PDB file of C-alpha atoms in Angstrom:
ATOM      1  CA  MET A 594      97.927  96.075  90.885  1.00 66.00           C
ATOM      2  CA  SER A 595      95.468  98.037  88.695  1.00 91.00           C
ATOM      3  CA  ARG A 596      93.080 100.525  89.637  1.00 93.00           C
ATOM      4  CA  ILE A 597      89.887  99.658  91.854  1.00 95.00           C
ATOM      5  CA  LEU A 598      88.968 103.667  92.450  1.00 96.00           C
ATOM      6  CA  GLU A 599      89.673 107.079  91.917  1.00 96.00           C
ATOM      7  CA  CYS A 600      88.698 109.981  93.503  1.00 96.00           C
ATOM      8  CA  GLN A 601      89.773 113.144  91.303  1.00 97.00           C
ATOM      9  CA  ASP A 602      89.135 116.759  93.047  1.00 97.00           C
ATOM     10  CA  VAL A 603      85.761 115.627  95.349  1.00 97.00           C
ATOM     11  CA  SER A 604      83.780 117.595  97.136  1.00 96.00           C
ATOM     12  CA  LYS A 605      80.778 117.715  98.695  1.00 95.00           C
ATOM     13  CA  ASP A 606      78.822 119.880  99.984  1.00 95.00           C
ATOM     14  CA  TYR A 607      75.167 120.255 101.938  1.00 90.00           C
ATOM     15  CA  ALA A 608      72.607 123.143 101.956  1.00 86.00           C
ATOM     16  CA  ARG A 609      72.065 124.545 105.161  1.00 83.00           C
ATOM     17  CA  GLY A 610      69.409 127.031 104.220  1.00 83.00           C
ATOM     18  CA  LYS A 611      70.659 128.729 101.274  1.00 83.00           C
ATOM     19  CA  LEU A 612      74.371 128.238 101.927  1.00 88.00           C
ATOM     20  CA  PRO A 613      76.290 125.341 100.535  1.00 88.00           C
ATOM     21  CA  VAL A 614      78.252 123.906 103.328  1.00 90.00           C
ATOM     22  CA  PRO A 615      81.408 122.427 102.369  1.00 92.00           C
ATOM     23  CA  VAL A 616      81.732 118.662 104.262  1.00 94.00           C
ATOM     24  CA  LEU A 617      84.396 117.077 101.729  1.00 95.00           C
ATOM     25  CA  LYS A 618      87.067 119.765  99.828  1.00 96.00           C
ATOM     26  CA  HIS A 619      88.994 118.219  96.441  1.00 96.00           C
ATOM     27  CA  VAL A 620      89.995 114.849  98.204  1.00 96.00           C
ATOM     28  CA  SER A 621      92.136 113.069  95.522  1.00 96.00           C
ATOM     29  CA  PHE A 622      93.069 109.736  96.295  1.00 95.00           C
ATOM     30  CA  SER A 623      93.344 105.843  94.148  1.00 95.00           C
ATOM     31  CA  VAL A 624      92.996 102.447  95.704  1.00 96.00           C
ATOM     32  CA  GLU A 625      95.072  99.309  93.903  1.00 95.00           C
ATOM     33  CA  GLN A 626      93.578  96.218  94.030  1.00 95.00           C
ATOM     34  CA  GLY A 627      94.385  94.310  96.648  1.00 95.00           C
ATOM     35  CA  GLU A 628      95.212  97.079  99.149  1.00 96.00           C
ATOM     36  CA  TYR A 629      94.253  97.234 102.830  1.00 96.00           C
ATOM     37  CA  ILE A 630      93.317 101.430 103.606  1.00 96.00           C
ATOM     38  CA  ALA A 631      92.448 102.651 107.127  1.00 95.00           C
ATOM     39  CA  ILE A 632      90.481 106.574 106.796  1.00 95.00           C
ATOM     40  CA  MET A 633      91.010 107.658 110.073  1.00 93.00           C
ATOM     41  CA  GLY A 634      89.217 111.039 111.455  1.00 89.00           C
ATOM     42  CA  PRO A 635      87.481 112.398 114.509  1.00 87.00           C
ATOM     43  CA  SER A 636      83.548 113.104 114.819  1.00 85.00           C
ATOM     44  CA  GLY A 637      82.310 115.796 112.096  1.00 87.00           C
ATOM     45  CA  SER A 638      85.557 115.490 109.666  1.00 91.00           C
ATOM     46  CA  GLY A 639      83.436 113.671 107.088  1.00 92.00           C
ATOM     47  CA  LYS A 640      85.180 110.484 106.545  1.00 91.00           C
ATOM     48  CA  THR A 641      81.347 108.979 106.701  1.00 90.00           C
ATOM     49  CA  THR A 642      80.122 111.308 103.590  1.00 93.00           C
ATOM     50  CA  LEU A 643      83.045 110.232 101.921  1.00 95.00           C
ATOM     51  CA  MET A 644      82.261 106.498 102.940  1.00 93.00           C
ATOM     52  CA  ASN A 645      79.174 107.021 101.050  1.00 93.00           C
ATOM     53  CA  LEU A 646      80.168 108.288  98.359  1.00 95.00           C
ATOM     54  CA  LEU A 647      82.797 105.643  97.749  1.00 96.00           C
ATOM     55  CA  GLY A 648      80.013 103.225  98.628  1.00 95.00           C
ATOM     56  CA  CYS A 649      78.121 104.940  95.701  1.00 95.00           C
ATOM     57  CA  LEU A 650      75.177 106.230  98.301  1.00 93.00           C
ATOM     58  CA  ASP A 651      75.646 109.755  97.202  1.00 92.00           C
ATOM     59  CA  VAL A 652      77.559 111.261  94.629  1.00 93.00           C
ATOM     60  CA  PRO A 653      80.323 114.190  94.264  1.00 95.00           C
ATOM     61  CA  THR A 654      79.121 117.597  93.848  1.00 94.00           C
ATOM     62  CA  SER A 655      82.119 118.424  92.102  1.00 95.00           C
ATOM     63  CA  GLY A 656      85.015 116.159  91.126  1.00 96.00           C
ATOM     64  CA  LYS A 657      85.086 112.604  90.029  1.00 96.00           C
ATOM     65  CA  TYR A 658      84.626 108.891  91.169  1.00 96.00           C
ATOM     66  CA  VAL A 659      85.755 106.404  89.249  1.00 96.00           C
ATOM     67  CA  LEU A 660      85.158 103.043  90.284  1.00 96.00           C
ATOM     68  CA  ASP A 661      85.840  99.445  88.593  1.00 94.00           C
ATOM     69  CA  GLY A 662      86.456 102.022  85.538  1.00 92.00           C
ATOM     70  CA  GLU A 663      82.571 103.429  85.470  1.00 93.00           C
ATOM     71  CA  GLU A 664      82.438 107.147  86.828  1.00 94.00           C
ATOM     72  CA  ILE A 665      79.950 106.657  89.172  1.00 92.00           C
ATOM     73  CA  GLY A 666      78.790 110.382  88.703  1.00 86.00           C
ATOM     74  CA  HIS A 667      75.906 110.562  86.625  1.00 85.00           C
ATOM     75  CA  LEU A 668      74.884 106.707  86.625  1.00 90.00           C
ATOM     76  CA  SER A 669      70.989 106.393  87.513  1.00 92.00           C
ATOM     77  CA  ASP A 670      69.926 104.762  91.034  1.00 91.00           C
ATOM     78  CA  ASN A 671      69.132 101.674  89.129  1.00 92.00           C
ATOM     79  CA  ARG A 672      72.523 101.232  87.827  1.00 93.00           C
ATOM     80  CA  MET A 673      73.898 102.471  91.227  1.00 93.00           C
ATOM     81  CA  ALA A 674      72.138  99.751  92.604  1.00 92.00           C
ATOM     82  CA  ASP A 675      73.532  97.301  90.726  1.00 91.00           C
ATOM     83  CA  ILE A 676      76.706  98.392  91.439  1.00 93.00           C
ATOM     84  CA  ARG A 677      75.988  98.169  95.536  1.00 93.00           C
ATOM     85  CA  ASN A 678      75.066  94.217  94.923  1.00 89.00           C
ATOM     86  CA  GLN A 679      77.770  93.256  92.376  1.00 90.00           C
ATOM     87  CA  THR A 680      80.633  95.094  92.960  1.00 93.00           C
ATOM     88  CA  LEU A 681      81.053  95.966  96.704  1.00 95.00           C
ATOM     89  CA  GLY A 682      80.783  95.082 100.034  1.00 94.00           C
ATOM     90  CA  PHE A 683      79.427  96.522 103.231  1.00 94.00           C
ATOM     91  CA  VAL A 684      80.303  95.940 106.966  1.00 93.00           C
ATOM     92  CA  PHE A 685      79.128  98.568 109.293  1.00 89.00           C
ATOM     93  CA  GLN A 686      79.618  99.217 113.231  1.00 87.00           C
ATOM     94  CA  ASN A 687      76.408  97.648 114.020  1.00 88.00           C
ATOM     95  CA  ALA A 688      75.489  94.104 111.818  1.00 88.00           C
ATOM     96  CA  ASP A 689      72.261  95.014 111.156  1.00 90.00           C
ATOM     97  CA  LEU A 690      71.214  91.298 110.515  1.00 93.00           C
ATOM     98  CA  LEU A 691      67.337  91.021 109.484  1.00 94.00           C
ATOM     99  CA  PRO A 692      66.330  89.223 113.366  1.00 93.00           C
ATOM    100  CA  GLY A 693      63.520  87.275 111.464  1.00 91.00           C
ATOM    101  CA  LEU A 694      66.130  85.331 109.567  1.00 95.00           C
ATOM    102  CA  THR A 695      68.825  82.886 110.366  1.00 96.00           C
ATOM    103  CA  ALA A 696      72.921  83.725 109.728  1.00 96.00           C
ATOM    104  CA  LEU A 697      72.460  81.233 106.694  1.00 97.00           C
ATOM    105  CA  ASP A 698      69.256  83.367 105.485  1.00 96.00           C
ATOM    106  CA  ASN A 699      71.066  87.045 106.137  1.00 96.00           C
ATOM    107  CA  VAL A 700      74.030  85.969 104.001  1.00 96.00           C
ATOM    108  CA  ALA A 701      71.875  84.612 100.833  1.00 96.00           C
ATOM    109  CA  LEU A 702      69.887  87.780 101.086  1.00 94.00           C
ATOM    110  CA  PRO A 703      72.651  89.722  98.578  1.00 92.00           C
ATOM    111  CA  LEU A 704      72.069  86.376  96.193  1.00 93.00           C
ATOM    112  CA  LEU A 705      68.403  86.071  96.334  1.00 92.00           C
ATOM    113  CA  TYR A 706      68.643  90.338  95.098  1.00 87.00           C
ATOM    114  CA  ARG A 707      70.903  88.906  92.357  1.00 89.00           C
ATOM    115  CA  GLY A 708      68.001  86.197  90.954  1.00 90.00           C
ATOM    116  CA  VAL A 709      70.236  83.575  92.521  1.00 92.00           C
ATOM    117  CA  ARG A 710      68.503  80.223  92.584  1.00 95.00           C
ATOM    118  CA  LYS A 711      67.662  79.099  96.046  1.00 94.00           C
ATOM    119  CA  LYS A 712      69.912  75.680  96.306  1.00 95.00           C
ATOM    120  CA  GLU A 713      72.712  77.949  95.231  1.00 96.00           C
ATOM    121  CA  ARG A 714      72.254  80.763  97.427  1.00 95.00           C
ATOM    122  CA  ARG A 715      72.438  78.862 100.501  1.00 95.00           C
ATOM    123  CA  ARG A 716      75.184  76.583  99.259  1.00 96.00           C
ATOM    124  CA  MET A 717      77.177  79.568  98.561  1.00 96.00           C
ATOM    125  CA  ALA A 718      76.149  81.383 101.831  1.00 96.00           C
ATOM    126  CA  ALA A 719      76.806  78.014 103.492  1.00 97.00           C
ATOM    127  CA  ALA A 720      80.483  78.465 102.449  1.00 96.00           C
ATOM    128  CA  VAL A 721      81.197  81.645 103.829  1.00 95.00           C
ATOM    129  CA  LEU A 722      79.708  80.986 107.177  1.00 96.00           C
ATOM    130  CA  GLU A 723      81.963  77.925 107.528  1.00 95.00           C
ATOM    131  CA  LYS A 724      84.945  80.433 106.371  1.00 92.00           C
ATOM    132  CA  VAL A 725      84.369  83.172 108.641  1.00 93.00           C
ATOM    133  CA  GLY A 726      84.300  80.117 111.505  1.00 93.00           C
ATOM    134  CA  LEU A 727      80.213  79.982 112.048  1.00 94.00           C
ATOM    135  CA  SER A 728      79.402  76.901 110.192  1.00 94.00           C
ATOM    136  CA  ASP A 729      78.165  75.169 113.389  1.00 95.00           C
ATOM    137  CA  ARG A 730      75.497  78.611 114.000  1.00 95.00           C
ATOM    138  CA  MET A 731      74.319  78.508 110.519  1.00 96.00           C
ATOM    139  CA  ASP A 732      70.655  78.070 111.765  1.00 96.00           C
ATOM    140  CA  PHE A 733      70.798  81.024 114.861  1.00 97.00           C
ATOM    141  CA  ARG A 734      69.013  84.009 114.311  1.00 95.00           C
ATOM    142  CA  SER A 735      70.748  86.941 115.626  1.00 91.00           C
ATOM    143  CA  ASN A 736      69.357  86.896 119.057  1.00 92.00           C
ATOM    144  CA  GLN A 737      71.004  84.051 119.207  1.00 95.00           C
ATOM    145  CA  LEU A 738      74.583  84.837 118.877  1.00 94.00           C
ATOM    146  CA  SER A 739      76.910  87.294 120.515  1.00 92.00           C
ATOM    147  CA  GLY A 740      78.110  90.526 118.977  1.00 92.00           C
ATOM    148  CA  GLY A 741      81.329  89.534 117.881  1.00 92.00           C
ATOM    149  CA  GLN A 742      78.832  86.339 115.718  1.00 94.00           C
ATOM    150  CA  CYS A 743      76.102  88.880 114.226  1.00 94.00           C
ATOM    151  CA  GLN A 744      79.691  90.782 113.156  1.00 92.00           C
ATOM    152  CA  ARG A 745      81.507  87.837 111.084  1.00 93.00           C
ATOM    153  CA  VAL A 746      77.738  87.449 110.079  1.00 95.00           C
ATOM    154  CA  ALA A 747      77.353  90.590 108.685  1.00 95.00           C
ATOM    155  CA  ILE A 748      81.239  89.688 106.925  1.00 95.00           C
ATOM    156  CA  ALA A 749      79.727  86.432 105.309  1.00 95.00           C
ATOM    157  CA  ARG A 750      77.115  88.839 104.004  1.00 95.00           C
ATOM    158  CA  ALA A 751      79.561  91.380 102.634  1.00 95.00           C
ATOM    159  CA  ILE A 752      81.712  88.641 101.113  1.00 94.00           C
ATOM    160  CA  VAL A 753      79.296  86.255 100.263  1.00 95.00           C
ATOM    161  CA  GLY A 754      79.206  87.609  95.914  1.00 92.00           C
ATOM    162  CA  GLY A 755      82.816  87.861  95.713  1.00 92.00           C
ATOM    163  CA  PRO A 756      82.744  91.853  95.867  1.00 93.00           C
ATOM    164  CA  LYS A 757      86.098  93.754  94.569  1.00 93.00           C
ATOM    165  CA  LEU A 758      85.971  96.315  97.309  1.00 96.00           C
ATOM    166  CA  LEU A 759      85.037  95.747 100.883  1.00 96.00           C
ATOM    167  CA  LEU A 760      84.075  99.147 102.589  1.00 96.00           C
ATOM    168  CA  ALA A 761      83.859  98.705 106.629  1.00 95.00           C
ATOM    169  CA  ASP A 762      83.358 101.667 108.775  1.00 92.00           C
ATOM    170  CA  GLU A 763      83.751 101.605 112.227  1.00 89.00           C
ATOM    171  CA  PRO A 764      83.580  97.171 112.493  1.00 90.00           C
ATOM    172  CA  THR A 765      84.499  97.297 115.612  1.00 89.00           C
ATOM    173  CA  GLY A 766      83.191  99.617 117.766  1.00 85.00           C
ATOM    174  CA  ALA A 767      80.195  97.809 119.248  1.00 83.00           C
ATOM    175  CA  LEU A 768      82.062  95.307 120.156  1.00 87.00           C
ATOM    176  CA  ASP A 769      84.201  94.242 123.342  1.00 87.00           C
ATOM    177  CA  SER A 770      88.129  93.538 122.512  1.00 87.00           C
ATOM    178  CA  GLN A 771      88.403  89.902 122.360  1.00 89.00           C
ATOM    179  CA  SER A 772      85.601  90.233 119.659  1.00 89.00           C
ATOM    180  CA  GLY A 773      87.213  92.999 117.889  1.00 89.00           C
ATOM    181  CA  ARG A 774      90.835  91.412 118.015  1.00 89.00           C
ATOM    182  CA  GLN A 775      88.255  88.088 115.857  1.00 90.00           C
ATOM    183  CA  VAL A 776      86.759  90.929 113.454  1.00 90.00           C
ATOM    184  CA  MET A 777      90.575  92.184 112.473  1.00 92.00           C
ATOM    185  CA  GLU A 778      92.038  89.063 112.113  1.00 92.00           C
ATOM    186  CA  LEU A 779      89.244  88.061 109.937  1.00 92.00           C
ATOM    187  CA  PHE A 780      90.043  91.234 107.697  1.00 94.00           C
ATOM    188  CA  ARG A 781      93.487  90.223 107.838  1.00 93.00           C
ATOM    189  CA  GLN A 782      92.922  87.057 105.919  1.00 93.00           C
ATOM    190  CA  LEU A 783      90.385  88.386 103.136  1.00 93.00           C
ATOM    191  CA  ASN A 784      93.098  91.189 102.280  1.00 94.00           C
ATOM    192  CA  GLU A 785      95.690  88.143 101.867  1.00 94.00           C
ATOM    193  CA  GLU A 786      92.868  86.356  99.899  1.00 92.00           C
ATOM    194  CA  GLY A 787      93.298  88.948  97.483  1.00 92.00           C
ATOM    195  CA  ILE A 788      90.001  91.790  98.562  1.00 94.00           C
ATOM    196  CA  THR A 789      90.356  95.335  98.677  1.00 96.00           C
ATOM    197  CA  ILE A 790      89.709  96.486 102.209  1.00 97.00           C
ATOM    198  CA  ILE A 791      88.560 100.497 102.557  1.00 97.00           C
ATOM    199  CA  MET A 792      87.998 100.807 106.742  1.00 95.00           C
ATOM    200  CA  ILE A 793      86.538 103.795 108.913  1.00 93.00           C
ATOM    201  CA  THR A 794      87.837 103.633 112.136  1.00 90.00           C
ATOM    202  CA  HIS A 795      88.467 106.422 115.217  1.00 85.00           C
ATOM    203  CA  ALA A 796      90.856 103.988 116.968  1.00 85.00           C
ATOM    204  CA  PRO A 797      94.412 104.279 115.928  1.00 88.00           C
ATOM    205  CA  GLU A 798      95.074 100.130 116.826  1.00 88.00           C
ATOM    206  CA  ILE A 799      92.735  99.744 114.878  1.00 89.00           C
ATOM    207  CA  ALA A 800      94.036 101.810 111.715  1.00 91.00           C
ATOM    208  CA  ALA A 801      97.672  99.998 112.076  1.00 91.00           C
ATOM    209  CA  GLN A 802      96.463  97.200 111.313  1.00 90.00           C
ATOM    210  CA  ALA A 803      95.524  98.145 107.170  1.00 93.00           C
ATOM    211  CA  LYS A 804      99.014  98.534 105.120  1.00 92.00           C
ATOM    212  CA  LYS A 805      98.062 102.266 104.432  1.00 93.00           C
ATOM    213  CA  ARG A 806      96.389 104.710 106.721  1.00 95.00           C
ATOM    214  CA  PHE A 807      94.624 108.557 105.400  1.00 95.00           C
ATOM    215  CA  LEU A 808      93.547 110.836 107.808  1.00 94.00           C
ATOM    216  CA  ILE A 809      90.829 112.908 107.677  1.00 94.00           C
ATOM    217  CA  GLN A 810      90.154 116.189 108.788  1.00 93.00           C
ATOM    218  CA  ASP A 811      87.834 119.252 108.231  1.00 94.00           C
ATOM    219  CA  GLY A 812      86.867 117.525 105.257  1.00 95.00           C
ATOM    220  CA  VAL A 813      90.373 117.282 103.903  1.00 96.00           C
ATOM    221  CA  LEU A 814      92.143 113.553 102.916  1.00 95.00           C
ATOM    222  CA  GLN A 815      95.939 113.362 103.806  1.00 94.00           C
ATOM    223  CA  GLU A 816      97.715 109.996 103.876  1.00 89.00           C
ATOM    224  CA  GLU A 817      99.406 109.970 107.128  1.00 79.00           C
ATOM    225  CA  ALA A 818     101.899 106.599 106.704  1.00 51.00           C
ATOM    226  CA  THR A 819     102.588 103.631 104.595  1.00 51.00           C
ATOM    227  CA  MET A 820     102.476 100.629 106.828  1.00 45.00           C
ATOM    228  CA  ALA A 821     105.472  97.946 106.377  1.00 43.00           C
TER     229      ALA A 821
END
């Protein structure tokens, strides 16, 4: 396996008045392509800040973050946007679908930003909606879908461009237990197909489905256990 990302002594501070407040403290870890990792931590532990850094939505105060062979800390905003669109896929707690668009057009949206022609992006979007079990809901809008279906549309949108890394932030947090199980089964299938997944969760039963777990507390990240 080749390495998809590495954090080397990464710290992140935020200003509170004139004083810097450390949120992440000397985080060092790496992820190989094809791994499935869960990061657990209580509210205020720094896990969302870490996800923002991994997702190229922010940069470290100090240390080095290398994603797919490229150091992130000194890149332009345009290059960061390109990386988010081409290398990463995002799934959040709320599906955040655009209500005026059908499921198909929501999924196709990242391809529009890449300049993919309409016929091709709709073909690609239809293929991933079929993959997540929603081939019969392509023309439905979000208010016509259940919460679990909306989250599966969001996953389809995250993977339509073939990302190397899928970042999921509390992906089952807003779902009932049955819908949550369906989403987690979908993540398992995607990982078996080779997609690297990093998932943030506060739920031990969700984290247990990953193959490796980390615990973050007070901005310090530690590997908790290696799963079979």
